[in-house]
Amino acid sequence: MADELVLYTNPMSRGRIARWMLEEVGVPYRVEVLDYASGMKDAPYLSINPMGKVPAIVHRGKVVTECAAICAYLADAFPEAGLAPPPVERADYYRWMFFAAGPVEAAVTEKARGITVDAEQGRMVGYGSYDRVVDVLEQAVGRNEYIASDRFTAADVYVGSHVMWGLRFGSLPDRPAFGAYAVRLANRPAFARAAQADDALIGAPVAA
């Protein structure tokens, strides 16, 4: 039932990652679109996510926030979708999903804010340096057809979203491995459905 699974999102947010993952899972879900000025900061939504951020999902009364967690959770909650490797084969799956959630997210965000770290600071921050993160990410996406194995997984939803956004907005350099990976993922029907649904909402009124 769609009411058992609810996505709280905004079409111009990381909620696009969660919607893509839901489309890959292929189960019914309901969407609550929130605006930044009020909807995300009002008491009803803060009772779901006190951070006042999207996305969040509620599944059978349980709340999951943070995009990487949502991707991992949905892959486990709906194993019939085949979006997580068997537990004994999950080393790369977890490694690269959370590499994107940690070093990649932090390095790209700080670069966008004009923050650079010197060698001394690089020993303190978790990502080390932006250049090192980009090089490691390039190697990871270029090693196989997909990030964790020879088949698509939830890790590709999360890592791939970072790569595609990075190329689109210039926060990652345009390297062949990134471009080829992005093309493979953009050709997935679930990605196209999710993008079409979110793009249709841009410019439309959203919940206050």
C-alpha positions as a Markdown table, in Angstrom:
| # | Residue | x | y | z |
|---|---|---|---|---|
| 1 | Met | 0.0 | 0.0 | 0.0 |
| 2 | Ala | 1.3 | 3.5 | -0.9 |
| 3 | Asp | 0.3 | 4.8 | 2.6 |
| 4 | Glu | 2.8 | 2.4 | 4.1 |
| 5 | Leu | 5.7 | 4.1 | 2.4 |
| 6 | Val | 5.8 | 7.9 | 2.2 |
| 7 | Leu | 8.5 | 10.1 | 0.7 |
| 8 | Tyr | 9.0 | 13.7 | 2.0 |
| 9 | Thr | 10.9 | 15.6 | -0.6 |
| 10 | Asn | 11.4 | 18.7 | -2.7 |
| 11 | Pro | 12.2 | 18.4 | -6.4 |
| 12 | Met | 15.2 | 20.7 | -6.1 |
| 13 | Ser | 16.9 | 18.7 | -3.3 |
| 14 | Arg | 18.7 | 15.5 | -2.5 |
| 15 | Gly | 15.2 | 14.0 | -2.4 |
| 16 | Arg | 15.7 | 13.2 | -6.0 |
| 17 | Ile | 18.1 | 10.5 | -4.9 |
| 18 | Ala | 15.4 | 8.9 | -2.7 |
| 19 | Arg | 12.8 | 9.1 | -5.4 |
| 20 | Trp | 15.2 | 7.4 | -7.9 |
| 21 | Met | 15.8 | 4.6 | -5.3 |
| 22 | Leu | 12.0 | 4.2 | -4.8 |
| 23 | Glu | 11.5 | 3.9 | -8.5 |
| 24 | Glu | 14.2 | 1.2 | -8.7 |
| 25 | Val | 12.5 | -0.7 | -5.8 |
| 26 | Gly | 9.3 | -0.5 | -7.8 |
| 27 | Val | 6.8 | -0.5 | -4.9 |
| 28 | Pro | 3.9 | 2.0 | -4.4 |
| 29 | Tyr | 4.7 | 5.1 | -2.4 |
| 30 | Arg | 3.1 | 8.4 | -1.6 |
| 31 | Val | 4.9 | 11.7 | -2.0 |
| 32 | Glu | 4.7 | 14.8 | 0.3 |
| 33 | Val | 6.4 | 17.8 | -1.3 |
| 34 | Leu | 7.6 | 20.4 | 1.1 |
| 35 | Asp | 9.0 | 23.9 | 0.5 |
| 36 | Tyr | 12.1 | 25.3 | 2.0 |
| 37 | Ala | 10.6 | 28.4 | 3.6 |
| 38 | Ser | 8.0 | 26.8 | 5.8 |
| 39 | Gly | 7.0 | 23.2 | 5.1 |
| 40 | Met | 10.3 | 21.7 | 6.2 |
| 41 | Lys | 10.5 | 23.9 | 9.3 |
| 42 | Asp | 6.9 | 23.4 | 10.5 |
| 43 | Ala | 6.1 | 21.3 | 13.5 |
| 44 | Pro | 4.5 | 18.4 | 11.6 |
| 45 | Tyr | 7.6 | 17.7 | 9.5 |
| 46 | Leu | 10.0 | 18.5 | 12.4 |
| 47 | Ser | 8.4 | 15.7 | 14.3 |
| 48 | Ile | 9.5 | 13.4 | 11.4 |
| 49 | Asn | 13.0 | 14.9 | 10.8 |
| 50 | Pro | 14.1 | 17.4 | 13.5 |
| 51 | Met | 16.8 | 18.6 | 11.1 |
| 52 | Gly | 14.2 | 20.2 | 8.9 |
| 53 | Lys | 15.8 | 18.7 | 5.8 |
| 54 | Val | 14.6 | 16.4 | 3.1 |
| 55 | Pro | 14.4 | 13.7 | 2.1 |
| 56 | Ala | 12.9 | 11.5 | 4.7 |
| 57 | Ile | 10.9 | 8.3 | 4.3 |
| 58 | Val | 8.3 | 6.8 | 6.6 |
| 59 | His | 7.9 | 3.1 | 6.1 |
| 60 | Arg | 5.3 | 1.3 | 8.3 |
| 61 | Gly | 5.7 | 4.0 | 10.9 |
| 62 | Lys | 9.5 | 4.0 | 11.0 |
| 63 | Val | 11.4 | 7.1 | 9.9 |
| 64 | Val | 14.6 | 6.9 | 7.8 |
| 65 | Thr | 16.6 | 10.1 | 6.9 |
| 66 | Glu | 19.9 | 10.7 | 5.1 |
| 67 | Cys | 20.1 | 9.6 | 1.5 |
| 68 | Ala | 22.7 | 6.8 | 1.9 |
| 69 | Ala | 20.7 | 5.4 | 4.7 |
| 70 | Ile | 17.5 | 5.5 | 2.7 |
| 71 | Cys | 19.1 | 3.7 | -0.2 |
| 72 | Ala | 20.6 | 1.0 | 2.0 |
| 73 | Tyr | 17.3 | 0.6 | 4.0 |
| 74 | Leu | 15.1 | 0.3 | 0.9 |
| 75 | Ala | 17.4 | -2.3 | -0.6 |
| 76 | Asp | 17.1 | -4.4 | 2.5 |
| 77 | Ala | 13.4 | -3.7 | 3.1 |
| 78 | Phe | 12.6 | -4.9 | -0.5 |
| 79 | Pro | 15.1 | -7.7 | -1.3 |
| 80 | Glu | 13.0 | -8.9 | -4.2 |
| 81 | Ala | 14.3 | -5.8 | -6.1 |
| 82 | Gly | 17.8 | -7.3 | -6.0 |
| 83 | Leu | 19.4 | -3.9 | -5.2 |
| 84 | Ala | 21.9 | -5.2 | -2.6 |
| 85 | Pro | 24.5 | -7.9 | -3.0 |
| 86 | Pro | 24.4 | -10.9 | -0.6 |
| 87 | Pro | 25.8 | -10.0 | 2.8 |
| 88 | Val | 29.1 | -11.8 | 2.2 |
| 89 | Glu | 29.6 | -9.7 | -1.0 |
| 90 | Arg | 28.9 | -6.2 | 0.5 |
| 91 | Ala | 32.3 | -4.9 | 1.2 |
| 92 | Asp | 32.5 | -2.7 | -1.9 |
| 93 | Tyr | 28.8 | -1.9 | -1.7 |
| 94 | Tyr | 29.2 | -0.4 | 1.7 |
| 95 | Arg | 32.6 | 1.1 | 1.1 |
| 96 | Trp | 31.7 | 3.2 | -1.9 |
| 97 | Met | 28.2 | 4.2 | -0.8 |
| 98 | Phe | 29.6 | 5.6 | 2.4 |
| 99 | Phe | 32.7 | 7.0 | 0.7 |
| 100 | Ala | 30.3 | 9.1 | -1.3 |
| 101 | Ala | 28.3 | 10.0 | 1.9 |
| 102 | Gly | 31.4 | 11.1 | 3.7 |
| 103 | Pro | 34.5 | 12.2 | 1.8 |
| 104 | Val | 32.8 | 13.0 | -1.5 |
| 105 | Glu | 30.0 | 15.0 | 0.1 |
| 106 | Ala | 32.3 | 16.9 | 2.4 |
| 107 | Ala | 35.0 | 17.6 | -0.2 |
| 108 | Val | 32.6 | 18.8 | -2.9 |
| 109 | Thr | 30.6 | 21.0 | -0.4 |
| 110 | Glu | 33.7 | 22.7 | 1.0 |
| 111 | Lys | 35.1 | 23.3 | -2.5 |
| 112 | Ala | 31.8 | 24.9 | -3.5 |
| 113 | Arg | 32.1 | 27.2 | -0.4 |
| 114 | Gly | 35.6 | 28.3 | -1.5 |
| 115 | Ile | 37.3 | 26.3 | 1.3 |
| 116 | Thr | 40.6 | 24.7 | 0.6 |
| 117 | Val | 42.7 | 22.8 | 3.1 |
| 118 | Asp | 46.5 | 22.8 | 3.3 |
| 119 | Ala | 48.5 | 19.6 | 4.0 |
| 120 | Glu | 48.3 | 20.1 | 7.8 |
| 121 | Gln | 44.5 | 20.5 | 7.7 |
| 122 | Gly | 44.3 | 17.6 | 5.3 |
| 123 | Arg | 45.4 | 15.3 | 8.1 |
| 124 | Met | 42.6 | 16.5 | 10.3 |
| 125 | Val | 39.6 | 16.5 | 7.9 |
| 126 | Gly | 38.1 | 13.2 | 7.0 |
| 127 | Tyr | 38.4 | 13.6 | 3.2 |
| 128 | Gly | 42.1 | 14.6 | 3.1 |
| 129 | Ser | 41.9 | 16.8 | 0.0 |
| 130 | Tyr | 39.5 | 17.4 | -2.8 |
| 131 | Asp | 41.9 | 16.3 | -5.4 |
| 132 | Arg | 42.6 | 13.0 | -3.7 |
| 133 | Val | 38.8 | 12.3 | -3.3 |
| 134 | Val | 38.2 | 13.0 | -7.0 |
| 135 | Asp | 41.0 | 10.7 | -8.1 |
| 136 | Val | 39.8 | 7.9 | -5.8 |
| 137 | Leu | 36.2 | 8.3 | -7.0 |
| 138 | Glu | 37.4 | 8.2 | -10.6 |
| 139 | Gln | 39.2 | 5.0 | -10.1 |
| 140 | Ala | 36.2 | 3.5 | -8.3 |
| 141 | Val | 33.7 | 4.2 | -11.0 |
| 142 | Gly | 36.0 | 3.2 | -13.8 |
| 143 | Arg | 37.0 | -0.2 | -12.3 |
| 144 | Asn | 33.8 | -2.0 | -13.3 |
| 145 | Glu | 30.5 | -1.3 | -15.0 |
| 146 | Tyr | 29.0 | -0.6 | -11.7 |
| 147 | Ile | 30.4 | 0.7 | -8.4 |
| 148 | Ala | 30.2 | -2.4 | -6.3 |
| 149 | Ser | 30.2 | -5.3 | -8.8 |
| 150 | Asp | 29.2 | -6.2 | -12.4 |
| 151 | Arg | 25.5 | -5.5 | -11.6 |
| 152 | Phe | 23.6 | -2.4 | -10.6 |
| 153 | Thr | 22.9 | -1.9 | -6.8 |
| 154 | Ala | 21.6 | 0.8 | -4.5 |
| 155 | Ala | 25.2 | 2.0 | -4.1 |
| 156 | Asp | 25.0 | 3.1 | -7.8 |
| 157 | Val | 21.9 | 5.2 | -7.0 |
| 158 | Tyr | 23.8 | 7.1 | -4.3 |
| 159 | Val | 27.2 | 7.3 | -5.9 |
| 160 | Gly | 25.8 | 7.9 | -9.3 |
| 161 | Ser | 23.7 | 10.8 | -8.1 |
| 162 | His | 26.8 | 12.5 | -6.8 |
| 163 | Val | 28.7 | 11.9 | -10.1 |
| 164 | Met | 25.8 | 13.1 | -12.3 |
| 165 | Trp | 25.2 | 16.2 | -10.2 |
| 166 | Gly | 28.9 | 16.9 | -10.0 |
| 167 | Leu | 29.2 | 16.8 | -13.8 |
| 168 | Arg | 26.0 | 18.9 | -14.3 |
| 169 | Phe | 27.0 | 21.7 | -11.9 |
| 170 | Gly | 30.8 | 21.6 | -12.3 |
| 171 | Ser | 31.6 | 20.4 | -8.8 |
| 172 | Leu | 33.4 | 17.4 | -10.3 |
| 173 | Pro | 35.8 | 17.6 | -13.3 |
| 174 | Asp | 34.6 | 16.2 | -16.6 |
| 175 | Arg | 36.6 | 13.0 | -16.8 |
| 176 | Pro | 35.9 | 10.1 | -19.2 |
| 177 | Ala | 35.2 | 7.6 | -16.4 |
| 178 | Phe | 32.7 | 9.9 | -14.8 |
| 179 | Gly | 30.9 | 10.6 | -18.0 |
| 180 | Ala | 30.7 | 7.0 | -19.1 |
| 181 | Tyr | 29.3 | 6.0 | -15.6 |
| 182 | Ala | 26.8 | 8.8 | -15.7 |
| 183 | Val | 25.5 | 7.7 | -19.2 |
| 184 | Arg | 25.1 | 4.1 | -18.1 |
| 185 | Leu | 23.0 | 5.2 | -15.1 |
| 186 | Ala | 20.9 | 7.8 | -16.9 |
| 187 | Asn | 19.8 | 5.1 | -19.3 |
| 188 | Arg | 18.0 | 3.2 | -16.6 |
| 189 | Pro | 14.2 | 3.4 | -16.8 |
| 190 | Ala | 13.8 | 4.1 | -13.1 |
| 191 | Phe | 16.1 | 7.0 | -13.3 |
| 192 | Ala | 14.1 | 8.5 | -16.2 |
| 193 | Arg | 10.8 | 8.0 | -14.3 |
| 194 | Ala | 12.1 | 9.7 | -11.2 |
| 195 | Ala | 13.6 | 12.6 | -13.1 |
| 196 | Gln | 10.4 | 13.1 | -15.0 |
| 197 | Ala | 8.3 | 13.1 | -11.9 |
| 198 | Asp | 10.6 | 15.6 | -10.1 |
| 199 | Asp | 11.1 | 17.9 | -13.1 |
| 200 | Ala | 7.3 | 18.1 | -13.5 |
| 201 | Leu | 7.1 | 19.5 | -9.9 |
| 202 | Ile | 9.6 | 22.2 | -10.5 |
| 203 | Gly | 7.7 | 25.5 | -10.7 |
| 204 | Ala | 4.5 | 23.9 | -9.4 |
| 205 | Pro | 3.1 | 25.0 | -6.0 |
| 206 | Val | 4.3 | 22.8 | -3.1 |
| 207 | Ala | 3.0 | 22.3 | 0.4 |
| 208 | Ala | 3.5 | 25.1 | 2.8 |
